[in-house]
Short mmCIF file of C-alpha atoms and ligand atoms in Angstrom, two decimals:
data_model
loop_
_atom_site.label_atom_id
_atom_site.label_comp_id
_atom_site.label_asym_id
_atom_site.label_seq_id
_atom_site.Cartn_x
_atom_site.Cartn_y
_atom_site.Cartn_z
CA ARG E 1 -0.90 15.78 -31.65
CA LEU E 2 1.72 16.06 -34.60
CA PHE E 3 -0.01 18.92 -36.11
CA SER E 4 -0.17 22.62 -35.05
CA SER E 5 -3.24 23.50 -33.19
CA ALA E 6 -4.05 26.09 -35.78
CA SER E 7 -5.17 23.72 -38.20
CA SER E 8 -5.03 19.94 -38.43
CA SER E 9 -4.98 19.81 -42.52
CA THR E 10 -1.43 21.50 -42.90
CA LEU E 11 1.68 19.66 -41.92
CA THR E 12 3.43 22.17 -39.64
CA HIS E 13 7.11 22.01 -38.31
CA GLY E 14 5.75 19.26 -36.54
CA ASP E 15 6.65 16.74 -39.10
CA GLU E 16 10.34 17.31 -38.78
CA ALA E 17 9.95 17.35 -34.64
CA SER E 18 10.74 13.84 -33.17
CA THR E 19 7.86 11.35 -33.08
CA HIS E 20 7.12 12.07 -29.49
CA ALA E 21 7.11 15.93 -29.42
CA ASP E 22 3.81 17.81 -30.25
CA ALA E 23 3.64 20.77 -32.78
CA ASP E 24 5.54 23.12 -30.21
CA GLY E 25 8.40 20.70 -30.04
CA VAL E 26 7.74 19.40 -26.43
CA VAL E 27 6.54 16.25 -25.01
CA ASP E 28 4.48 16.37 -22.12
CA VAL E 29 6.64 15.47 -19.32
CA ASN E 30 3.92 14.94 -16.60
CA PRO E 31 2.87 11.43 -15.77
CA PRO E 32 -0.89 10.52 -17.00
CA ARG E 33 -3.45 12.26 -14.88
CA GLY E 34 -3.97 10.84 -11.51
CA THR E 35 -0.71 9.13 -11.48
CA ARG E 36 2.63 9.76 -9.89
CA ASP E 37 6.27 9.50 -10.49
CA PHE E 38 8.94 8.47 -8.00
CA PRO E 39 11.94 10.55 -8.36
CA PRO E 40 14.63 9.25 -6.06
CA GLU E 41 13.77 11.16 -2.57
CA ASP E 42 10.07 9.94 -2.94
CA MET E 43 11.33 6.30 -4.12
CA ARG E 44 13.58 6.47 -0.81
CA LEU E 45 10.38 7.20 1.21
CA ARG E 46 8.44 4.60 -0.51
CA THR E 47 11.06 1.73 -0.30
CA TRP E 48 11.50 2.67 3.49
CA LEU E 49 7.62 2.25 3.75
CA PHE E 50 7.47 -0.96 1.58
CA ASP E 51 10.27 -2.67 3.48
CA GLN E 52 8.33 -2.07 6.74
CA PHE E 53 5.32 -3.78 5.31
CA ARG E 54 7.69 -6.65 4.11
CA GLU E 55 9.41 -7.08 7.46
CA VAL E 56 5.89 -7.35 9.38
CA SER E 57 4.76 -9.90 6.78
CA ARG E 58 7.96 -11.88 7.43
CA LEU E 59 7.53 -11.60 11.21
CA MET E 60 4.11 -12.84 10.59
CA ALA E 61 5.39 -15.75 8.59
CA PHE E 62 3.41 -14.71 5.46
CA GLU E 63 4.60 -15.64 2.31
CA GLU E 64 4.95 -12.95 -0.67
CA VAL E 65 2.95 -13.67 -3.85
CA ASP E 66 2.44 -11.29 -6.91
CA PHE E 67 -0.09 -11.05 -9.68
CA PRO E 68 -0.38 -9.15 -12.91
CA VAL E 69 -1.96 -5.60 -12.74
CA LEU E 70 -4.02 -6.51 -15.76
CA GLU E 71 -6.69 -8.82 -15.16
CA SER E 72 -9.91 -10.06 -16.84
CA GLU E 73 -12.95 -7.81 -16.33
CA ALA E 74 -15.09 -10.46 -15.14
CA LEU E 75 -13.06 -10.91 -11.91
CA PHE E 76 -14.44 -7.49 -10.68
CA ILE E 77 -18.03 -7.35 -12.27
CA ARG E 78 -20.30 -7.07 -9.05
CA LYS E 79 -23.78 -6.02 -8.82
CA ALA E 80 -23.93 -4.54 -5.41
CA GLY E 81 -23.15 -0.85 -6.55
CA GLU E 82 -19.73 -0.49 -4.80
CA GLU E 83 -17.91 2.49 -5.80
CA ILE E 84 -14.77 0.35 -6.58
CA THR E 85 -16.63 -1.49 -9.27
CA GLN E 86 -18.28 1.83 -10.52
CA GLN E 87 -14.73 3.19 -11.07
CA LEU E 88 -13.12 0.29 -12.90
CA TYR E 89 -10.39 1.19 -15.10
CA ASN E 90 -11.52 -1.05 -17.78
CA PHE E 91 -11.01 -1.36 -21.52
CA GLU E 92 -10.84 -3.82 -24.60
CA ASP E 93 -7.61 -4.89 -25.56
CA LYS E 94 -6.60 -5.61 -29.18
CA GLY E 95 -7.72 -9.32 -28.85
CA GLY E 96 -11.18 -7.78 -28.02
CA ARG E 97 -11.05 -9.00 -24.68
CA ARG E 98 -12.35 -6.96 -21.70
CA VAL E 99 -9.73 -6.23 -19.26
CA VAL E 100 -8.95 -4.07 -16.15
CA LEU E 101 -6.33 -2.53 -14.49
CA ARG E 102 -7.22 -4.09 -10.87
CA PRO E 103 -8.85 -1.91 -8.52
CA GLU E 104 -8.11 -4.24 -5.60
CA ILE E 105 -6.02 -7.26 -4.78
CA THR E 106 -8.20 -9.86 -3.17
CA PRO E 107 -10.13 -11.26 -6.50
CA SER E 108 -6.58 -12.11 -7.95
CA LEU E 109 -5.57 -13.82 -4.55
CA ALA E 110 -8.87 -16.05 -5.11
CA ARG E 111 -8.19 -16.61 -8.61
CA LEU E 112 -4.82 -18.05 -7.92
CA ILE E 113 -6.10 -20.16 -4.85
CA ILE E 114 -8.62 -21.56 -7.03
CA LYS E 115 -6.21 -22.28 -10.09
CA GLN E 116 -3.90 -24.07 -7.55
CA GLY E 117 -6.85 -25.96 -6.18
CA LYS E 118 -6.14 -29.06 -4.26
CA SER E 119 -2.14 -28.55 -4.34
CA VAL E 120 -2.36 -25.59 -1.76
CA SER E 121 -2.41 -26.98 1.92
CA LEU E 122 -4.33 -25.03 4.10
CA PRO E 123 -3.98 -22.60 6.10
CA LEU E 124 -2.21 -20.20 3.57
CA LYS E 125 -0.84 -16.70 4.75
CA TRP E 126 -0.13 -14.53 1.76
CA PHE E 127 1.01 -10.87 1.25
CA THR E 128 1.66 -8.70 -1.58
CA ILE E 129 2.59 -4.96 -2.23
CA GLY E 130 0.66 -4.14 -5.47
CA GLN E 131 -0.44 -1.12 -7.61
CA CYS E 132 -4.12 -0.68 -7.86
CA TRP E 133 -6.20 1.60 -10.22
CA ARG E 134 -9.38 3.36 -10.39
CA TYR E 135 -10.68 5.60 -13.47
CA GLU E 136 -12.45 8.61 -12.07
CA ARG E 137 -13.45 11.80 -13.72
CA MET E 138 -10.66 14.04 -12.93
CA THR E 139 -13.40 16.47 -11.66
CA ARG E 140 -12.57 15.18 -8.24
CA GLY E 141 -8.79 15.36 -8.87
CA ARG E 142 -8.22 12.49 -6.92
CA ARG E 143 -5.47 9.82 -7.59
CA ARG E 144 -6.07 7.09 -10.14
CA GLU E 145 -3.47 4.67 -8.74
CA HIS E 146 -2.21 3.69 -5.39
CA TYR E 147 0.00 0.85 -3.98
CA GLN E 148 -1.71 -1.37 -1.51
CA TRP E 149 -0.15 -3.96 1.10
CA ASN E 150 -2.47 -6.84 1.36
CA MET E 151 -2.32 -9.78 4.06
CA ASP E 152 -4.64 -12.66 3.70
CA ILE E 153 -5.17 -15.72 5.51
CA PHE E 154 -7.13 -18.58 3.84
CA GLY E 155 -8.52 -21.78 5.54
CA VAL E 156 -9.01 -20.65 9.23
CA PRO E 157 -12.53 -20.12 9.98
CA LYS E 158 -12.19 -18.87 13.37
CA VAL E 159 -11.78 -15.30 14.45
CA ARG E 160 -8.31 -16.08 15.55
CA ALA E 161 -7.32 -15.17 12.04
CA GLU E 162 -8.67 -11.73 12.26
CA ALA E 163 -6.67 -11.48 15.55
CA GLU E 164 -3.49 -12.26 13.73
CA LEU E 165 -4.39 -9.58 11.07
CA LEU E 166 -5.08 -7.02 13.63
CA GLN E 167 -1.90 -7.92 15.46
CA ALA E 168 0.13 -7.38 12.15
CA ILE E 169 -1.41 -3.94 11.72
CA VAL E 170 -0.68 -3.05 15.30
CA LEU E 171 3.12 -4.28 14.80
CA LEU E 172 3.21 -2.09 11.80
CA PHE E 173 2.20 1.20 13.29
CA GLN E 174 4.59 0.45 16.36
CA ARG E 175 7.37 0.08 13.85
CA LEU E 176 6.63 3.21 12.67
CA GLY E 177 6.30 5.02 15.78
CA ILE E 178 2.78 5.26 15.74
CA THR E 179 0.69 4.62 19.11
CA SER E 180 -2.70 3.97 20.26
CA SER E 181 -3.16 7.47 21.19
CA ASP E 182 -2.58 8.28 17.50
CA VAL E 183 -4.71 5.81 15.95
CA GLY E 184 -7.47 3.23 16.66
CA ILE E 185 -9.01 0.30 14.86
CA ARG E 186 -12.70 0.19 14.74
CA VAL E 187 -14.13 -3.44 14.64
CA SER E 188 -17.76 -4.71 14.00
CA SER E 189 -19.08 -7.69 12.14
CA ARG E 190 -21.17 -7.82 9.01
CA LYS E 191 -23.32 -10.18 11.08
CA VAL E 192 -24.52 -7.51 13.22
CA LEU E 193 -26.48 -5.96 10.12
CA GLN E 194 -27.37 -9.76 9.19
CA ALA E 195 -29.00 -10.16 12.46
CA VAL E 196 -30.82 -6.52 12.17
CA LEU E 197 -32.13 -7.57 8.80
CA ASN E 198 -33.33 -10.80 10.04
CA MET E 199 -35.12 -9.17 12.98
CA TYR E 200 -37.11 -7.26 10.31
CA SER E 201 -37.12 -10.46 7.95
CA ILE E 202 -35.69 -8.30 5.09
CA PRO E 203 -34.57 -10.93 2.47
CA GLU E 204 -31.13 -12.09 2.14
CA HIS E 205 -30.44 -10.74 -1.29
CA LEU E 206 -30.59 -7.22 -0.08
CA PHE E 207 -28.02 -7.84 2.46
CA THR E 208 -24.73 -6.85 0.18
CA GLU E 209 -26.64 -3.75 -1.34
CA VAL E 210 -27.51 -2.44 2.28
CA CYS E 211 -23.93 -2.89 3.38
CA VAL E 212 -22.47 -0.90 0.50
CA ILE E 213 -25.20 1.87 1.30
CA VAL E 214 -24.40 1.77 5.05
CA ASP E 215 -20.78 2.04 4.34
CA LYS E 216 -21.34 5.79 3.24
CA LEU E 217 -22.33 6.53 6.81
CA GLY E 218 -19.91 9.28 7.71
CA LYS E 219 -19.73 10.34 3.84
CA LEU E 220 -23.43 10.99 3.42
CA THR E 221 -25.89 12.69 5.83
CA ARG E 222 -28.11 10.38 7.68
CA ASP E 223 -31.09 11.21 5.89
CA GLU E 224 -29.23 10.65 2.46
CA ILE E 225 -28.48 6.89 3.86
CA GLU E 226 -32.22 6.56 4.87
CA LYS E 227 -33.31 7.45 1.28
CA GLU E 228 -30.95 4.88 -0.43
CA LEU E 229 -32.07 2.27 2.02
CA MET E 230 -35.47 2.99 1.50
CA SER E 231 -34.88 3.12 -2.36
CA THR E 232 -34.19 -0.62 -1.78
CA GLY E 233 -37.51 -1.30 -0.67
CA LEU E 234 -36.98 -1.36 3.08
CA SER E 235 -39.87 -0.07 5.32
CA SER E 236 -38.86 3.15 7.30
CA GLU E 237 -39.27 0.93 10.48
CA ALA E 238 -36.36 -1.39 9.40
CA VAL E 239 -34.38 1.54 8.12
CA GLN E 240 -34.83 3.31 11.38
CA GLY E 241 -33.77 -0.17 13.23
CA ILE E 242 -30.61 -0.51 11.08
CA ILE E 243 -29.58 3.22 11.61
CA GLU E 244 -30.23 2.72 15.59
CA VAL E 245 -28.12 -0.67 15.75
CA LEU E 246 -25.15 0.76 13.74
CA SER E 247 -24.82 3.74 15.96
CA LEU E 248 -23.99 1.25 18.95
CA LYS E 249 -20.39 1.66 20.41
CA SER E 250 -20.97 -0.94 23.19
CA LEU E 251 -20.79 -4.45 22.51
CA SER E 252 -22.92 -5.11 26.00
CA LYS E 253 -25.75 -2.70 24.26
CA LEU E 254 -25.44 -4.65 21.02
CA GLU E 255 -26.19 -7.91 23.01
CA GLU E 256 -29.29 -6.35 24.78
CA VAL E 257 -30.58 -5.27 21.44
CA LEU E 258 -29.78 -8.45 19.38
CA GLY E 259 -29.96 -11.01 22.15
CA SER E 260 -27.20 -13.17 23.78
CA GLY E 261 -26.88 -16.21 21.38
CA VAL E 262 -26.24 -14.06 18.27
CA GLU E 263 -23.28 -15.03 16.11
CA ALA E 264 -21.98 -11.54 15.78
CA VAL E 265 -21.79 -10.93 19.50
CA ALA E 266 -20.19 -14.26 20.26
CA ASP E 267 -17.46 -13.50 17.51
CA LEU E 268 -16.53 -10.00 18.49
CA LYS E 269 -16.60 -11.13 22.38
CA LYS E 270 -13.94 -13.88 21.25
CA LEU E 271 -11.99 -11.23 19.25
CA PHE E 272 -11.90 -8.66 21.95
CA SER E 273 -10.74 -11.39 24.57
CA PHE E 274 -7.94 -12.35 21.92
CA ALA E 275 -7.06 -8.72 21.81
CA GLU E 276 -6.68 -8.60 25.70
CA GLN E 277 -4.42 -11.89 25.43
CA TYR E 278 -2.45 -10.80 22.55
CA GLY E 279 -1.71 -7.40 24.39
CA TYR E 280 -3.42 -4.90 21.82
CA ALA E 281 -6.64 -4.28 23.29
CA ASP E 282 -5.97 -0.51 23.65
CA TRP E 283 -5.84 -0.26 19.81
CA ILE E 284 -9.34 -1.66 18.97
CA CYS E 285 -12.74 -0.44 19.91
CA PHE E 286 -16.41 -1.99 18.89
CA ASP E 287 -18.07 0.69 16.36
CA ALA E 288 -21.34 -1.14 14.94
CA SER E 289 -21.18 1.49 12.13
CA VAL E 290 -18.09 -0.14 10.49
CA VAL E 291 -19.30 -2.30 7.61
CA ARG E 292 -16.45 -1.56 4.99
CA GLY E 293 -17.30 -0.92 1.16
CA LEU E 294 -16.65 -4.21 -0.34
CA ALA E 295 -19.59 -6.44 -1.16
CA TYR E 296 -17.91 -9.61 -0.20
CA TYR E 297 -17.36 -9.29 3.45
CA THR E 298 -19.31 -11.51 5.44
CA GLY E 299 -18.09 -11.47 9.13
CA ILE E 300 -15.63 -9.40 11.25
CA VAL E 301 -14.76 -6.09 9.27
CA PHE E 302 -12.37 -3.57 10.65
CA GLU E 303 -10.62 -0.20 9.72
CA ALA E 304 -7.85 1.91 11.26
CA PHE E 305 -8.36 5.68 11.82
CA ASP E 306 -6.54 8.63 13.09
CA ARG E 307 -8.00 9.62 16.34
CA GLU E 308 -7.79 13.40 15.34
CA GLY E 309 -10.49 12.55 12.45
CA LYS E 310 -8.64 14.45 9.77
CA LEU E 311 -8.06 11.60 7.42
CA ARG E 312 -9.56 8.99 5.50
CA ALA E 313 -9.08 5.11 6.75
CA ILE E 314 -5.57 4.08 7.03
CA CYS E 315 -6.33 0.51 6.30
CA GLY E 316 -9.17 -1.82 6.35
CA GLY E 317 -10.29 -5.45 5.84
CA GLY E 318 -12.40 -8.36 7.19
CA ARG E 319 -13.82 -11.78 6.69
CA TYR E 320 -14.85 -13.01 3.22
CA ASP E 321 -15.89 -16.63 3.60
CA ARG E 322 -18.08 -16.82 0.35
CA LEU E 323 -15.76 -15.04 -2.20
CA LEU E 324 -14.30 -18.20 -3.98
CA SER E 325 -18.05 -19.62 -4.57
CA THR E 326 -19.02 -16.42 -6.34
CA PHE E 327 -16.18 -17.77 -8.85
CA GLY E 328 -17.66 -21.11 -9.20
CA SER E 329 -15.52 -22.78 -6.78
CA GLU E 330 -15.55 -24.56 -3.38
CA ASP E 331 -15.66 -21.83 -0.82
CA ILE E 332 -12.44 -21.46 1.57
CA PRO E 333 -12.68 -19.34 4.62
CA ALA E 334 -10.68 -16.29 4.28
CA CYS E 335 -9.78 -12.82 5.75
CA GLY E 336 -7.44 -10.21 4.86
CA PHE E 337 -6.82 -6.40 4.89
CA GLY E 338 -5.71 -3.95 2.49
CA PHE E 339 -3.17 -0.89 3.78
CA GLY E 340 -2.72 1.93 1.13
CA ASP E 341 0.41 3.98 0.86
CA ALA E 342 -1.13 7.26 0.73
CA VAL E 343 -3.01 7.97 4.05
CA ILE E 344 -0.23 6.38 6.18
CA VAL E 345 2.32 8.94 4.78
CA GLU E 346 0.05 11.65 5.38
CA LEU E 347 -0.37 10.53 8.92
CA LEU E 348 3.45 10.16 9.60
CA LYS E 349 3.83 13.69 8.17
CA GLU E 350 1.24 14.76 10.67
CA LYS E 351 3.02 13.11 13.53
CA GLY E 352 6.76 14.20 12.46
CA LEU E 353 7.18 10.64 12.09
CA LEU E 354 8.95 10.54 8.56
CA PRO E 355 12.29 9.03 8.71
CA ASP E 356 15.42 10.99 7.36
CA MET E 357 15.25 10.21 3.48
CA SER E 358 18.62 11.80 2.66
CA ARG E 359 20.93 9.36 0.74
CA GLN E 360 23.79 7.34 2.12
CA ILE E 361 27.02 6.14 0.21
CA ASP E 362 30.04 4.19 1.85
CA ASP E 363 32.95 5.29 -0.18
CA ILE E 364 33.76 7.82 -3.09
CA VAL E 365 36.70 6.58 -5.23
CA PHE E 366 38.22 9.58 -7.18
CA PRO E 367 41.48 9.14 -9.63
CA LEU E 368 43.34 12.36 -9.10
CA ASP E 369 44.26 12.33 -12.99
CA GLU E 370 42.90 10.68 -15.78
CA GLU E 371 45.55 7.79 -16.35
CA LEU E 372 44.52 6.63 -12.94
CA GLU E 373 40.92 5.94 -14.00
CA GLY E 374 41.79 2.26 -14.60
CA PRO E 375 43.25 1.67 -10.93
CA ALA E 376 40.16 3.72 -9.48
CA SER E 377 37.69 1.58 -11.04
CA SER E 378 39.37 -1.77 -10.02
CA ILE E 379 39.51 -0.47 -6.41
CA ALA E 380 35.86 0.29 -6.73
CA PHE E 381 35.03 -3.14 -8.09
CA SER E 382 37.11 -4.96 -5.16
CA LEU E 383 35.30 -2.75 -2.57
CA ARG E 384 31.97 -3.27 -4.23
CA LYS E 385 32.70 -7.04 -3.98
CA LYS E 386 33.14 -6.69 -0.36
CA GLY E 387 29.60 -5.23 -0.01
CA ARG E 388 30.77 -1.34 0.04
CA ALA E 389 28.33 1.10 -1.90
CA VAL E 390 30.91 2.98 -3.89
CA ASP E 391 30.28 5.92 -6.21
CA LEU E 392 33.28 6.13 -8.46
CA VAL E 393 33.59 9.76 -9.60
CA GLU E 394 35.67 11.03 -12.64
CA ASP E 395 35.93 14.22 -14.68
CA LYS E 396 35.29 16.31 -11.81
CA ARG E 397 37.48 18.98 -9.95
CA LEU E 398 38.49 17.89 -6.39
CA LYS E 399 36.40 20.90 -4.90
CA TRP E 400 33.22 19.30 -6.34
CA VAL E 401 34.09 15.73 -5.22
CA PHE E 402 34.00 17.14 -1.63
CA LYS E 403 30.82 19.03 -2.12
CA HIS E 404 29.51 15.74 -3.80
CA ALA E 405 30.70 13.53 -0.65
CA GLU E 406 29.00 15.96 1.74
CA ARG E 407 25.76 15.89 -0.43
CA ILE E 408 25.76 11.96 -0.72
CA ASN E 409 26.58 11.34 3.21
CA ALA E 410 29.72 9.49 2.00
CA SER E 411 31.58 7.86 4.80
CA ARG E 412 34.82 7.67 3.26
CA LEU E 413 36.81 9.42 0.27
CA MET E 414 39.37 7.26 -1.49
CA LEU E 415 41.59 9.60 -3.46
CA VAL E 416 43.82 7.62 -5.97
CA GLY E 417 47.04 9.77 -6.66
CA ASN E 418 50.05 9.19 -8.79
CA SER E 419 52.79 9.03 -5.89
CA GLU E 420 50.62 6.83 -3.88
CA TRP E 421 49.66 4.56 -6.53
CA GLU E 422 53.62 4.12 -7.40
CA ARG E 423 53.56 2.81 -3.84
CA GLY E 424 50.41 0.76 -4.41
CA THR E 425 48.74 2.65 -2.07
CA VAL E 426 45.69 4.97 -1.88
CA ARG E 427 44.82 7.86 0.46
CA VAL E 428 41.73 7.36 2.46
CA LYS E 429 39.68 10.19 4.10
CA ILE E 430 37.19 9.33 7.06
CA LEU E 431 34.89 12.21 6.23
CA SER E 432 33.24 12.25 9.70
CA THR E 433 36.69 12.61 11.73
CA ARG E 434 38.64 14.19 8.83
CA GLU E 435 41.31 11.60 9.85
CA GLU E 436 43.24 10.36 6.83
CA PHE E 437 45.29 7.41 6.01
CA GLU E 438 47.53 5.79 3.41
CA VAL E 439 46.27 2.15 2.74
CA LYS E 440 47.72 -0.50 0.52
CA ALA E 441 45.12 -1.07 -2.30
CA GLY E 442 45.03 -4.77 -1.54
CA ASP E 443 44.25 -4.08 2.13
CA LEU E 444 41.11 -1.89 1.42
CA GLU E 445 37.73 -3.19 2.73
C1 691 Y 1 -5.65 8.04 -0.93
C2 691 Y 1 -5.39 7.34 -2.20
O1 691 Y 1 -4.74 7.45 -3.10
N1 691 Y 1 -6.48 6.54 -2.51
C3 691 Y 1 -6.54 5.85 -3.69
C4 691 Y 1 -5.85 5.92 -4.82
N2 691 Y 1 -5.88 5.20 -5.88
C5 691 Y 1 -6.84 4.10 -5.96
C6 691 Y 1 -7.02 3.31 -6.95
C7 691 Y 1 -7.77 2.14 -6.89
C8 691 Y 1 -8.43 1.77 -5.90
C9 691 Y 1 -8.37 2.75 -4.49
C10 691 Y 1 -7.75 3.84 -4.82
C11 691 Y 1 -7.28 4.53 -3.60
#
């Protein structure tokens, strides 16, 4: 907006304003709608959280990978009516290509696996922490971006892979100080729904659509769900049957309804016995209503929730054995989860578990007058080479330096003064004990 709001025909004083400022001379300093800046204090919290994600990935022997935030739109076009594909942040680039800011990570993982083809040896365990985007009408005022930690295992068809992923999630929560009385993980399988649809001989092509609708259980009312299910052509008897099975919370009841030979029941029994053996059984519970909203899941699905029920899902994931063939490639069994950076922080705040995010610096080096700036800088340099975080302060009064040292929690203050420097020494103040030493510059570490 280079012209005044009054009229766009006459050039106002805006023409001498900088090209960035608008007619009243001020650029909009806010980030685009639905996005966040990370000033230092927020960035310290984010870095702390992402370091936890990374550490758990390392402990689980996952390898880090990364992808462009910009992807071809074709990678995300799916017909199942998922919210995530109805809110694509998509556009046409200057080359006329249809592109998106990715809404999720999994399709990029699949793309890279296909691209690497035979050269990847299975199983693969990959992780990434990446920004994901959605375009929502701001009427809902929700964020348009968030960061997601993704952990995925390729090439393991058995539920042991899901058991590993659940262990990673439990490990993360325990590292953050969250217990199984704060959070639970609901576990089910899409094969439960598959079995129900088979019972009512519902055609296979409806499966994905029904999953996406049923995932809205808890967000929509029961009869809104029934209406949406009926609109896919399901009989009311089938709709009732689906809703009845999905409200089951016990595996033995599920077995009664579906019969014992059903794969869904076998998978879930195996997974729960792994959880016992792995020692995190108190974190998980069977809940047939869990289907997750992504079209490509084919088996076990899970989501972590706060037991007080105040927050949206903390993380979620599942098995997706047929994703690669939707991109025209040979299928590789796969499962994974996504863990967002927003809900977990809300939970930590709720539980008073946010870590202390104040700054911490090792040493402040301060020349007591300006011709000592050279020596001060060389002292800072030698300390930094020894791994000390050093803040070299100049053009300040000593009073300010002491306040600054407190503000950034410095451990030591190095004062470079004329008389000391003539003796080749520096005055070192230990700020916690107020002890003071005179140290030869060459002996500093
Ligand atoms: C709580 C939150 O920020 N959710 C969020 C924010 N942005 C997204 C962007 C893409 C996909 C999912 C998203 C989810």
